[in-house]
Structure formats: C-alpha cells, structure tokens
Coordinates of C-alpha atoms in Angstrom, one line a residue:
M11 CA 49.3 129.6 177.5
Q12 CA 52.2 129.7 175.1
Q13 CA 52.0 126.0 174.7
S14 CA 48.3 126.2 173.9
Y15 CA 49.2 128.9 171.3
L16 CA 51.8 126.7 169.6
V17 CA 49.4 123.8 169.6
G18 CA 46.8 126.0 167.9
V19 CA 49.3 127.2 165.2
F20 CA 50.5 123.7 164.4
S21 CA 47.0 122.3 164.4
T22 CA 46.0 125.0 161.9
V23 CA 48.9 124.2 159.6
A24 CA 48.3 120.4 160.1
R25 CA 44.7 120.8 159.0
T26 CA 45.9 122.6 155.8
F27 CA 48.9 120.6 154.8
H28 CA 50.1 117.1 155.6
P29 CA 53.5 116.9 157.3
V30 CA 54.7 114.0 155.1
G31 CA 53.7 115.8 152.0
L32 CA 55.5 118.9 153.2
A33 CA 58.6 116.9 154.0
F34 CA 58.7 115.5 150.5
A35 CA 58.0 119.0 149.1
V36 CA 61.2 120.3 150.9
L37 CA 63.2 117.3 149.5
F38 CA 62.0 117.9 146.0
F39 CA 62.8 121.6 146.4
A40 CA 66.4 120.7 147.1
W41 CA 66.6 118.3 144.2
S42 CA 65.1 120.8 141.8
M43 CA 68.0 123.2 142.5
S44 CA 70.5 120.7 141.2
P45 CA 72.2 121.5 137.8
S46 CA 70.9 120.2 134.5
L47 CA 72.1 120.6 130.9
L48 CA 71.9 124.3 130.5
P49 CA 71.8 127.4 132.7
R50 CA 68.3 128.4 133.5
P51 CA 66.8 132.0 134.1
W52 CA 65.5 132.4 137.6
F53 CA 61.9 132.4 136.5
L54 CA 62.2 129.1 134.8
Q55 CA 64.0 127.7 137.8
A56 CA 61.1 128.9 139.9
L57 CA 58.6 127.2 137.6
A58 CA 60.5 123.9 137.6
T59 CA 61.0 124.1 141.4
G60 CA 57.3 124.9 142.0
I61 CA 56.1 122.0 139.9
S62 CA 58.6 119.7 141.6
M63 CA 57.5 120.8 145.1
A64 CA 53.8 120.1 144.2
I65 CA 54.8 116.7 142.8
G66 CA 56.8 116.0 146.0
Y67 CA 53.9 117.0 148.2
G68 CA 51.6 114.7 146.2
V69 CA 54.1 111.8 146.5
G70 CA 54.4 112.3 150.3
R71 CA 50.6 112.5 150.6
L72 CA 50.2 109.3 148.6
L73 CA 52.7 107.4 150.8
A74 CA 50.9 108.6 153.9
W75 CA 47.6 107.5 152.5
L76 CA 49.0 104.0 151.6
T77 CA 50.6 103.6 155.0
L78 CA 47.3 104.5 156.7
H79 CA 45.3 102.0 154.5
L80 CA 47.9 99.3 155.3
G81 CA 46.9 99.6 158.9
F82 CA 49.6 101.7 160.3
A83 CA 47.9 104.6 162.1
P84 CA 49.8 105.7 165.2
R85 CA 48.2 108.1 167.7
W86 CA 50.7 110.9 168.3
S87 CA 50.4 113.0 171.4
A88 CA 50.2 116.8 171.2
H89 CA 53.8 117.1 172.3
A90 CA 55.0 114.6 169.7
R91 CA 53.1 116.5 167.0
I92 CA 54.6 119.8 168.1
A93 CA 58.1 118.2 168.1
G94 CA 57.6 116.8 164.6
W95 CA 56.4 120.1 163.2
T96 CA 59.3 121.9 164.9
I97 CA 61.8 119.5 163.4
L98 CA 60.2 119.9 159.9
S99 CA 60.1 123.7 160.2
L100 CA 63.8 123.8 161.3
T101 CA 64.7 121.4 158.4
A102 CA 62.9 123.6 155.9
A103 CA 64.4 126.8 157.4
V104 CA 67.9 125.4 156.8
T105 CA 67.3 123.4 153.6
I106 CA 65.5 126.0 151.5
P107 CA 68.0 128.9 151.8
T108 CA 71.0 126.5 151.7
F109 CA 69.9 124.9 148.4
T110 CA 68.8 128.3 147.0
I111 CA 72.4 129.5 147.4
L112 CA 73.8 126.2 146.1
G113 CA 71.4 126.3 143.2
A114 CA 72.7 129.8 142.2
R115 CA 76.3 128.4 142.5
W116 CA 75.6 125.3 140.4
Q117 CA 74.0 127.5 137.7
D118 CA 77.2 129.6 137.6
I119 CA 79.2 126.4 137.0
V120 CA 76.9 125.4 134.1
R121 CA 77.3 129.0 132.7
D122 CA 81.1 128.6 132.8
I123 CA 80.8 125.3 130.9
V124 CA 78.7 126.7 128.1
G125 CA 80.6 130.0 128.1
T126 CA 77.9 132.5 129.1
Q127 CA 78.1 135.3 131.6
R128 CA 77.4 134.6 135.3
D129 CA 74.4 136.5 136.6
G130 CA 75.5 136.6 140.3
G131 CA 72.4 134.8 141.5
H132 CA 70.7 138.0 142.6
F133 CA 67.3 137.0 141.3
Y134 CA 67.4 133.6 143.2
L135 CA 65.8 135.3 146.1
L136 CA 62.7 135.5 144.0
V137 CA 62.8 131.8 143.1
V138 CA 61.6 130.8 146.5
F139 CA 58.6 133.1 146.5
L140 CA 57.5 132.2 142.9
A141 CA 58.2 128.5 143.4
F142 CA 56.0 128.5 146.6
T143 CA 53.3 130.3 144.7
V144 CA 53.3 127.8 141.9
A145 CA 53.4 124.8 144.3
I146 CA 50.5 126.1 146.4
T147 CA 48.4 126.9 143.3
L148 CA 49.0 123.3 142.0
V149 CA 48.2 121.7 145.3
F150 CA 45.0 123.6 145.7
S151 CA 44.1 122.8 142.1
G152 CA 44.5 119.2 142.9
R153 CA 42.3 119.6 146.0
A154 CA 39.7 121.2 143.9
L155 CA 39.7 118.2 141.5
R156 CA 39.5 115.9 144.5
W157 CA 36.5 117.8 146.0
L158 CA 34.8 117.6 142.6
S159 CA 35.5 113.9 142.4
N160 CA 34.0 113.4 145.9
R161 CA 30.9 115.3 144.9
I162 CA 30.5 113.2 141.7
T163 CA 31.0 110.0 143.8
H164 CA 28.4 111.1 146.3
L165 CA 25.9 111.7 143.6
G166 CA 26.8 108.4 141.9
T167 CA 26.2 106.4 145.1
R168 CA 22.5 107.0 144.6
F169 CA 22.5 104.7 141.6
V170 CA 25.6 102.4 141.9
P171 CA 27.8 101.0 144.7
T172 CA 30.4 103.4 146.2
H173 CA 33.5 101.8 144.6
T174 CA 31.8 101.9 141.2
A175 CA 30.8 105.5 141.7
R176 CA 34.4 106.4 142.7
L177 CA 35.9 104.8 139.6
A178 CA 33.3 106.5 137.4
S179 CA 34.1 109.9 138.9
I180 CA 37.8 109.5 138.4
A181 CA 37.3 108.3 134.8
L182 CA 34.9 111.3 134.1
L183 CA 37.4 113.8 135.5
F184 CA 40.3 112.3 133.7
T185 CA 38.4 112.4 130.4
F186 CA 37.4 116.0 131.1
V187 CA 41.0 117.1 131.9
V188 CA 42.3 115.4 128.8
F189 CA 39.6 117.0 126.7
V190 CA 40.3 120.5 128.1
V191 CA 44.1 120.3 128.2
D192 CA 44.9 118.0 125.2
G193 CA 41.9 118.9 123.2
A194 CA 40.0 122.2 123.3
A195 CA 42.7 124.2 125.0
Q196 CA 45.4 122.9 122.7
R197 CA 43.3 123.7 119.6
V198 CA 42.7 127.2 120.9
I199 CA 46.4 127.7 121.6
V200 CA 47.4 126.4 118.2
N201 CA 44.9 128.5 116.4
V202 CA 45.9 131.7 118.2
A203 CA 49.6 130.9 117.6
E204 CA 49.0 130.2 113.9
R205 CA 47.1 133.4 113.4
S206 CA 49.9 135.4 115.1
A207 CA 52.6 133.6 113.2
A208 CA 50.7 134.1 109.9
A209 CA 50.6 137.8 110.6
V210 CA 54.4 137.8 111.2
D211 CA 55.0 135.7 108.1
V212 CA 54.0 138.6 105.8
D213 CA 56.8 140.8 107.2
T214 CA 60.3 140.8 106.0
A215 CA 63.3 140.8 108.4
P216 CA 65.2 144.1 108.6
G217 CA 67.9 144.4 106.0
V218 CA 66.5 141.6 103.8
T219 CA 65.9 142.5 100.2
A220 CA 64.9 140.6 97.1
P221 CA 67.8 138.8 95.4
I222 CA 69.0 140.0 92.0
Y223 CA 70.7 136.8 91.0
P224 CA 68.7 134.4 88.8
E225 CA 70.0 131.5 90.9
R226 CA 67.6 132.5 93.7
S227 CA 63.9 132.1 94.1
G228 CA 62.1 135.4 94.6
S229 CA 64.3 137.2 92.0
R230 CA 62.6 138.7 88.9
H231 CA 63.8 135.6 87.0
S232 CA 61.9 133.3 89.3
A233 CA 58.3 131.9 89.0
Q234 CA 58.2 132.1 92.8
A235 CA 57.2 135.7 93.7
W236 CA 59.2 137.3 96.5
N237 CA 56.0 138.1 98.6
T238 CA 54.9 134.4 98.5
L239 CA 58.0 133.0 100.2
G240 CA 57.2 133.8 103.8
N241 CA 59.3 135.6 106.3
Q242 CA 61.9 132.8 106.7
G243 CA 61.9 131.9 103.1
R244 CA 62.8 135.5 102.1
S245 CA 65.6 135.5 104.5
F246 CA 66.9 132.2 103.2
V247 CA 67.0 133.1 99.5
A248 CA 68.4 136.5 100.2
G249 CA 71.1 135.3 102.5
G250 CA 74.2 133.2 102.2
P251 CA 77.6 133.9 100.8
T252 CA 78.2 135.4 97.3
W253 CA 80.7 133.9 95.0
R254 CA 83.0 136.7 96.0
N255 CA 82.7 135.9 99.7
I256 CA 83.6 132.3 99.0
E257 CA 86.6 133.2 96.9
I258 CA 87.9 135.5 99.6
A259 CA 87.6 132.8 102.3
T260 CA 88.9 129.9 100.2
G261 CA 91.3 131.6 97.8
Q262 CA 89.8 129.5 95.0
P263 CA 87.4 130.4 92.1
A264 CA 83.8 130.1 93.1
M265 CA 80.3 130.1 91.7
T266 CA 77.1 131.8 92.8
P267 CA 75.3 129.2 95.0
I268 CA 71.7 128.3 94.1
R269 CA 68.9 128.5 96.6
V270 CA 65.4 127.7 95.7
Y271 CA 62.3 127.9 97.9
A272 CA 58.5 127.9 97.8
G273 CA 56.1 129.3 100.4
R274 CA 53.4 127.4 102.2
D275 CA 50.5 128.9 100.1
S276 CA 52.2 128.4 96.8
G277 CA 50.1 125.3 96.2
P278 CA 47.1 123.5 97.7
T279 CA 49.1 120.4 98.9
F280 CA 52.6 119.7 100.0
D281 CA 53.1 117.7 96.8
D282 CA 52.1 120.8 94.7
V283 CA 54.5 123.0 96.6
A284 CA 57.3 120.5 96.3
A285 CA 56.7 120.3 92.5
L286 CA 57.2 124.1 92.3
V287 CA 60.5 123.7 94.2
V288 CA 61.6 121.1 91.6
D289 CA 60.7 123.4 88.8
E290 CA 62.9 126.1 90.4
L291 CA 65.7 123.6 90.5
E292 CA 65.4 123.0 86.8
R293 CA 65.1 126.7 86.0
T294 CA 68.3 127.5 87.9
G295 CA 70.3 124.6 86.5
A296 CA 70.7 123.0 89.9
F297 CA 71.0 119.5 88.4
D298 CA 74.2 120.6 86.7
R299 CA 75.9 121.5 90.0
S300 CA 78.2 119.2 91.8
V301 CA 76.1 119.0 95.0
L302 CA 72.3 119.2 95.4
A303 CA 71.0 119.5 98.9
V304 CA 67.4 118.9 100.1
A305 CA 66.9 120.9 103.3
T306 CA 63.8 120.3 105.4
A307 CA 62.9 123.5 107.3
T308 CA 61.6 123.9 110.8
G309 CA 58.0 124.8 111.5
S310 CA 58.0 128.4 110.2
G311 CA 60.2 127.6 107.3
W312 CA 63.6 128.4 108.9
V313 CA 66.8 126.8 107.5
N314 CA 69.9 127.1 109.7
P315 CA 72.0 129.7 107.8
N316 CA 75.2 128.4 109.3
V317 CA 74.7 124.9 107.9
A318 CA 73.5 126.2 104.5
A319 CA 76.4 128.6 104.2
A320 CA 78.9 126.0 105.3
L321 CA 77.8 123.7 102.4
E322 CA 78.2 126.6 99.9
F323 CA 81.6 127.6 101.2
V324 CA 82.9 124.0 101.2
T325 CA 81.7 123.3 97.6
G326 CA 83.0 126.6 96.3
G327 CA 79.4 127.7 95.5
D328 CA 79.0 124.7 93.1
S329 CA 75.9 123.7 95.0
A330 CA 72.1 124.0 95.1
I331 CA 69.9 124.0 98.2
A332 CA 66.1 123.3 97.9
S333 CA 63.6 123.9 100.7
M334 CA 60.0 124.9 101.3
Q335 CA 57.7 126.2 104.0
Y336 CA 55.0 123.9 105.3
S337 CA 53.6 125.8 108.3
Y338 CA 53.3 129.2 110.0
L339 CA 53.7 127.7 113.5
P340 CA 57.0 128.4 115.3
S341 CA 58.9 125.2 116.1
P342 CA 58.1 125.1 119.9
V343 CA 54.3 125.0 119.1
S344 CA 54.8 122.4 116.3
F345 CA 57.0 120.4 118.6
I346 CA 54.1 120.1 121.0
A347 CA 51.0 120.2 118.9
D348 CA 51.8 119.2 115.3
R349 CA 54.3 116.4 114.6
E350 CA 52.6 115.1 111.4
T351 CA 53.0 118.1 109.2
P352 CA 56.9 118.2 109.2
Q353 CA 56.9 114.5 108.3
Q354 CA 54.4 114.9 105.4
A355 CA 56.3 117.9 104.1
G356 CA 59.7 116.2 104.5
R357 CA 58.6 113.2 102.5
A358 CA 56.9 115.3 99.8
L359 CA 60.0 117.5 99.2
F360 CA 62.5 114.7 99.2
D361 CA 60.5 112.4 97.0
A362 CA 59.8 115.1 94.4
V363 CA 63.5 116.0 94.2
Y364 CA 64.6 112.4 94.3
E365 CA 62.3 111.5 91.4
R366 CA 63.6 114.2 89.2
W367 CA 67.2 113.6 90.2
S368 CA 66.9 109.9 89.5
S369 CA 65.7 110.6 86.0
K370 CA 69.0 112.4 85.2
P371 CA 72.0 110.4 83.7
I372 CA 74.0 108.8 86.5
D373 CA 77.3 110.1 85.3
S374 CA 76.2 113.7 85.1
R375 CA 73.8 114.2 88.0
P376 CA 75.0 116.0 91.2
A377 CA 75.7 114.3 94.5
L378 CA 72.5 114.3 96.5
V379 CA 72.7 115.2 100.2
V380 CA 70.1 116.1 102.8
F381 CA 70.1 118.1 106.0
G382 CA 67.8 119.6 108.6
E383 CA 67.8 120.8 112.2
S384 CA 65.4 120.1 115.0
L385 CA 62.0 119.6 113.5
G386 CA 63.7 119.9 110.1
S387 CA 65.8 116.8 111.0
Y388 CA 62.7 115.1 112.3
G389 CA 60.7 115.8 109.1
G390 CA 63.6 115.2 106.7
Q391 CA 64.3 111.7 108.1
A392 CA 60.6 110.8 107.6
A393 CA 61.5 110.4 103.9
F394 CA 63.4 107.2 104.9
S395 CA 62.4 104.1 106.7
G396 CA 65.7 104.0 108.5
G397 CA 69.5 104.1 108.0
Y398 CA 69.6 101.5 105.2
E399 CA 67.2 103.4 102.9
M400 CA 69.0 106.6 103.7
L401 CA 72.3 105.1 102.6
A402 CA 70.7 103.7 99.5
K403 CA 69.2 107.0 98.4
V404 CA 71.6 109.8 99.3
D405 CA 75.3 110.6 99.1
G406 CA 75.5 112.3 102.4
A407 CA 73.4 113.7 105.3
L408 CA 73.9 116.2 108.2
W409 CA 71.1 115.9 110.8
S410 CA 71.5 118.5 113.6
G411 CA 69.8 118.5 117.0
T412 CA 67.4 115.6 116.2
P413 CA 64.4 115.5 118.6
N414 CA 64.4 112.4 120.7
F415 CA 61.0 111.3 119.3
T416 CA 62.4 110.8 115.8
E417 CA 61.8 107.2 114.8
Q418 CA 64.8 106.8 112.5
W419 CA 67.1 108.3 115.1
Q420 CA 65.7 105.9 117.7
L421 CA 66.2 102.9 115.5
I422 CA 69.8 103.8 114.5
T423 CA 70.8 104.7 118.1
A424 CA 69.3 101.4 119.3
S425 CA 71.4 99.5 116.8
R426 CA 74.7 100.8 118.2
D427 CA 77.7 98.6 118.8
A428 CA 77.7 96.9 122.2
N429 CA 80.7 98.8 123.5
S430 CA 79.3 102.3 122.7
R431 CA 77.1 104.6 124.7
Q432 CA 73.8 106.3 123.9
A433 CA 75.4 109.7 124.2
R434 CA 77.9 108.9 121.5
P435 CA 76.8 105.7 119.7
I436 CA 79.0 103.9 117.2
I437 CA 77.0 102.2 114.4
A438 CA 78.7 99.3 112.7
S439 CA 82.1 100.6 113.7
G440 CA 81.2 103.9 112.0
D441 CA 81.4 102.5 108.4
H442 CA 78.8 105.0 107.2
I443 CA 76.9 106.6 110.1
R444 CA 78.7 108.6 112.7
F445 CA 77.5 110.7 115.7
A446 CA 79.3 113.9 116.7
A447 CA 79.0 116.6 119.4
Q448 CA 82.0 118.4 117.9
P449 CA 83.6 117.9 114.4
A450 CA 86.5 116.0 115.7
D451 CA 84.2 113.3 117.0
V452 CA 83.7 111.9 113.5
R453 CA 87.3 110.8 113.6
G454 CA 87.3 109.7 117.3
A455 CA 88.3 106.6 119.1
G456 CA 86.5 103.4 118.4
L457 CA 85.6 104.3 114.8
A458 CA 86.8 102.5 111.7
A459 CA 89.9 104.0 110.1
E460 CA 88.1 104.1 106.7
W461 CA 84.8 106.1 106.6
R462 CA 83.0 104.8 103.6
S463 CA 80.6 106.8 101.5
P464 CA 77.7 107.6 101.7
R465 CA 78.5 109.4 105.0
I466 CA 75.7 110.2 107.4
V467 CA 76.4 112.5 110.4
Y468 CA 74.1 113.0 113.4
W469 CA 75.3 116.2 115.0
Q470 CA 74.1 116.4 118.6
H471 CA 75.6 118.4 121.4
S472 CA 75.8 116.6 124.7
S473 CA 73.9 119.4 126.4
D474 CA 71.1 119.7 123.8
P475 CA 67.8 119.1 125.7
I476 CA 65.9 118.7 122.4
V477 CA 67.9 115.5 121.8
W478 CA 67.4 114.0 125.2
W479 CA 63.9 115.1 126.3
N480 CA 61.2 112.5 126.5
S481 CA 58.4 111.6 128.9
E482 CA 60.3 108.6 130.2
L483 CA 62.6 111.0 132.1
I484 CA 59.7 111.1 134.6
H485 CA 60.2 107.6 135.8
T486 CA 63.3 106.1 134.2
R487 CA 67.0 107.0 134.4
P488 CA 68.3 107.4 130.8
E489 CA 71.4 105.7 129.7
W490 CA 73.0 109.0 128.6
L491 CA 73.2 110.0 132.2
N492 CA 75.4 107.0 133.2
K493 CA 78.7 108.0 134.6
P494 CA 81.1 109.3 133.3
L495 CA 79.0 111.9 131.6
A496 CA 79.8 113.1 128.2
P497 CA 82.0 116.2 127.8
G498 CA 80.1 119.5 127.9
I499 CA 77.8 118.3 130.8
D500 CA 78.2 119.3 134.4
P501 CA 79.5 116.1 136.1
N502 CA 77.2 116.9 139.1
L503 CA 74.1 116.3 137.0
Q504 CA 72.0 113.6 138.6
W505 CA 68.7 111.9 137.6
V506 CA 65.9 112.4 140.0
P507 CA 62.4 111.0 139.3
F508 CA 59.9 113.7 138.2
V509 CA 62.4 116.5 138.9
T510 CA 64.9 115.8 136.0
F511 CA 62.0 115.8 133.5
W512 CA 60.9 119.3 134.5
Q513 CA 64.5 120.5 134.5
I514 CA 65.2 119.3 131.0
T515 CA 61.8 120.7 129.9
A516 CA 62.9 124.1 131.3
D517 CA 66.2 123.8 129.5
M518 CA 64.5 123.6 126.1
V519 CA 63.0 127.0 126.4
F520 CA 66.2 128.9 125.8
S521 CA 68.3 126.1 124.4
I522 CA 69.3 128.2 121.3
D523 CA 70.4 131.2 123.4
V524 CA 73.8 129.7 124.2
P525 CA 77.1 129.9 122.4
S526 CA 77.6 127.7 119.4
G527 CA 78.8 124.2 120.4
H528 CA 76.3 123.9 123.3
G529 CA 72.6 123.3 123.7
H530 CA 70.6 123.6 120.6
S531 CA 72.9 126.1 119.0
Y532 CA 74.5 124.6 115.8
G533 CA 76.9 127.0 114.2
P534 CA 79.8 127.5 111.8
E535 CA 81.4 124.2 112.9
A536 CA 79.2 122.7 110.2
A537 CA 82.0 123.6 107.7
Y538 CA 84.3 120.9 109.1
L539 CA 81.4 118.3 109.1
W540 CA 80.4 119.1 105.5
A541 CA 84.1 118.8 104.4
D542 CA 84.2 115.3 105.9
I543 CA 80.8 114.2 104.5
L544 CA 81.7 115.4 101.0
D545 CA 85.3 114.1 101.0
G546 CA 85.6 111.8 98.0
I547 CA 82.1 112.7 96.7
T548 CA 83.2 115.9 94.9
D549 CA 86.5 117.2 93.6
K550 CA 86.3 120.2 95.9
K551 CA 88.8 119.8 98.9
L552 CA 89.8 122.5 101.3
S553 CA 92.9 122.4 103.5
P554 CA 92.6 122.8 107.2
E555 CA 93.7 126.4 107.0
Q556 CA 91.1 127.1 104.4
L557 CA 88.4 125.5 106.5
D558 CA 89.5 127.6 109.4
R559 CA 89.0 130.7 107.3
V560 CA 85.6 129.4 106.2
H561 CA 84.6 128.8 109.8
A562 CA 85.7 132.4 110.7
A563 CA 83.8 133.8 107.7
I564 CA 80.6 132.1 108.7
G565 CA 81.0 133.2 112.3
R566 CA 81.3 136.8 111.2
R567 CA 78.1 136.5 109.1

C-alpha cells in the first residue's frame, strides 16, 4: 500500500513537471547563487534566481523533447521512475539549502570587496520561497502560451496543413507578445513614468535655493528663470564650490565658477534650448575663462556633482560648465525605452557651443572639454563619429560609466592594441585615449611615457554593470570575464549562459548605491583625472598634496 501511495505521489508530480526540466531548474538555481559584479539585495537575488530556474526548466524540457523526437524513448518501469524521482528529490534537498548558504557567503565576499556592510544572510531564507514563486509563475505562463498556440493551431488546421497552422500560430503569438511587451505596455509605462517625473520636476530639492551670483543661470541676472530649470537643473546651478571653498582647498586665488543651464521646456526644440545655453555662456563671460566644459546630462537633467566640482577645483574656478535638460524620464527608464533623445540633445548642445566657440579668436578662446556620465556619456559622445573626430574638436574629455551600447565606445574599444584586454583597453599605446578604473590607471603599465594632448579618459569601474551589460551575455562569454579578472571583481565570478545575463541585470538596479570607486558610483577621484587631462592645456597646476585636499573637500560636500 505504501508503494502504491509513492507511485501515486510521483505520478502526480510527473504529470505536472518534467523530471529533466526540474533537474535543470535545480542546476540553474545553484548557478544563480554564484557571485556577480555587485552585492544584491535578497529580493533581487530571488528574482534573478526565479527567472534562471524557469529558463533552466525550459532548457531541460526542450532537451527532453528533442531526445524524444530523435527516437530515444525508453520505457521506464514504475520502480525506475520512483528511483529517479527519489534521486532528484534528494539532490534538490541537498543542493538548494547548500547553495542558498553559499550564495549568502559569496554575497558577503562581494560586499567586502566593494566596502559595504555585510547583512548576515538572514533574508536568504526568503530567497527560496520567492524564487520558486517566480519560477512557477513563469513556467505556467509559458504553458498558457503553449495552450493558446495549440488552440490556434487546431483552428488553423481547418484551412491549412498542420505544420503551416503551427508556424502561423507561433508567429501570431510572437507578434502579439512583442506588441504587448515592447509596444503598448512600454508606451504605457513610459507615459506613466514621464507624468510622474514631470510632477517631481517642478519640486526643488531640500536646501537648494536660487543662486545670487551672476555667473549662474537662474539668478536674477539670468534670462533663464529659476522655475524653468527643472529639479536637477536647479540643483546644478545652485551647487558646486564657491571661490572661497576653492581657495581654502588649494591655497591659491580662485574665481567664481560659471554654471549655465536651460530646462527642457525653455524652447520648442533641442536646438532652441541649446541656443539659450549659448546665450547664457555669452552673458556670463564664459568664453573668457580658461576652460569651457560641455556636460551632457542624464535623462532627468542630472550632472554628476563630483565631476563638475572637481573640474572647478582643479581650474581654480576659472571655468564654465554648460548643460541642459532634455527629458523628464529618470535614467533607468530612458536606458530601456528612449535612447534617441540623449543623442539628439547631446549633438544639439555640443554643436551649438562648438559653433560659437569656433568663432572666437584662436589665441583667446578657452580650452574646450566635454564630460558626461552614463546616459550623459552616451548622449555626449553622439556629437562625434568616433575617437578621431573627438580628438579633432575638443581639448579633453572625461566619460564616466559609459553604457555598453554606446557606438563610439564600442568602436574605440574594438580598436585596442593586440596585447590589451577589453576590461582595460590600450588605444595606440595610450597616445591620446586612455581607460581607467582608478586614477592611477592612466599612468599604468603598457602605456606610452608621453601622454599627448588632447587627452580623452574613459572612466569605467571594473564592477560597473552599466559598462558591461548587453544582450549577448545570454549566449556568449564576454572577453572581460577572461581570467585573470580585473581588480575589484570577485575572482570566483563565472559566466553561465542565461544566468549571468540576469545577474548583471539585477546588479544594475542598485549600482550607484555602493561606495565611490565601485559599481556605477563615480566620485571625488575625478579631481585626479581632471588634473591629468588638463595638464599642459591650462596654466593651472596643483601639487599632489593640493589634489588630496581637493579630493577630501569634494568628498565632504
């Protein structure tokens, strides 16, 4: 009787889930617990694990289907089936808790690498429950689509052969899913996000007040009214060091830095908004400064305050920074749904500034530099066809956390010297373009002793998922994961098909919530990079001790 009961239980499970699919789901569970670039909160780990398990089940199910259709269809006895299910159950009973514990341990190791506090792994008990919930939901969603496909095929066989009906049903469902997920649903999400962001944009961050200096947009001297600059624009023009802050840090006389900005709705087109920014540059006397910087903002108009302030400290305030807002959308939404707008805005702003700058006498116009972070780097580089045009038009550049899909970054990285690696490429021995995870990397091994101007720096942390994420991670091992791994990455990190893609995707969510120097967090180290980029371009030069004080001052801010 007991044997009959076991047969009944295993038969019920067997009718619900395929054993090969379950075996692969357990395997993918174990893989998903392995470390990636950054520490993950338990709920993101559960999501990545659940998706991985569902994919593993699908892979196992597909392999079983292919085996069956290749003619291998063994007839297992009841005893063999019970033994197989028992082995699978025992394997899962050992593997799942073991790798749950190991996963928590591996996450603590990654936390130690990036310098964040360990969480003790208490929440990892919830990972299993939530991951199984996600996996089962996805599996049954797939079954629902398969059932719908079968129904459509059955109806189609009344008019066309079975194979034709099957292909037509798959094509119809694929089109429907793409329309819903990539079309209608995406538009709804973007519209909701934009309305919410527009509502936030009218607010001003706590402690931010209108500037009193004429060197700032939004002041009473400016044609750009304070309330038109947007939330991030107001923070930008009201922030940054004063001349007094700079003098205290450097011990040298300083000027009030110029910051100009225009909001998204200041003009009907990007060209119109960019023209207003140029007018602000003229009003403030920006073309008489030693350095003029064009900063492409992120989706909502944010400019990294660390990078901007670092430029102002290093130049003794003898600088001007120009930027503008081109969207209400926060960067994560723009990253997914709107990649054209940052490029259009980046080209419009740089071209407008460059045209006016080029009209000035060569011997009296400022050095022209560009910078941007994340979508700002992506949009800013769109003003150039590649590295050669960049070198021809600017005196320096600092691109931080450049997204992997940036065409100019791809072209430059692909042109690296044969003896260099994707994680830290060397371009033409580093004559003009250099890549750095930390400031010291711009003077690292393998680079030419002389770094000629113009100087372009791609600042990308080894653990920044924004830099390394792309869809090819699903099926192709990236070169940046070749051993030995770059410093700042857990040496236990391995590439696994499908799984690594979802791990890196999860890493992106909180990639800025780590200490400076890791992930997508680019901080006061920018001072050292700007000092190197501007060396020889301006007569401002700070000693290592002065740069250390600047670094500390930016960190305190």
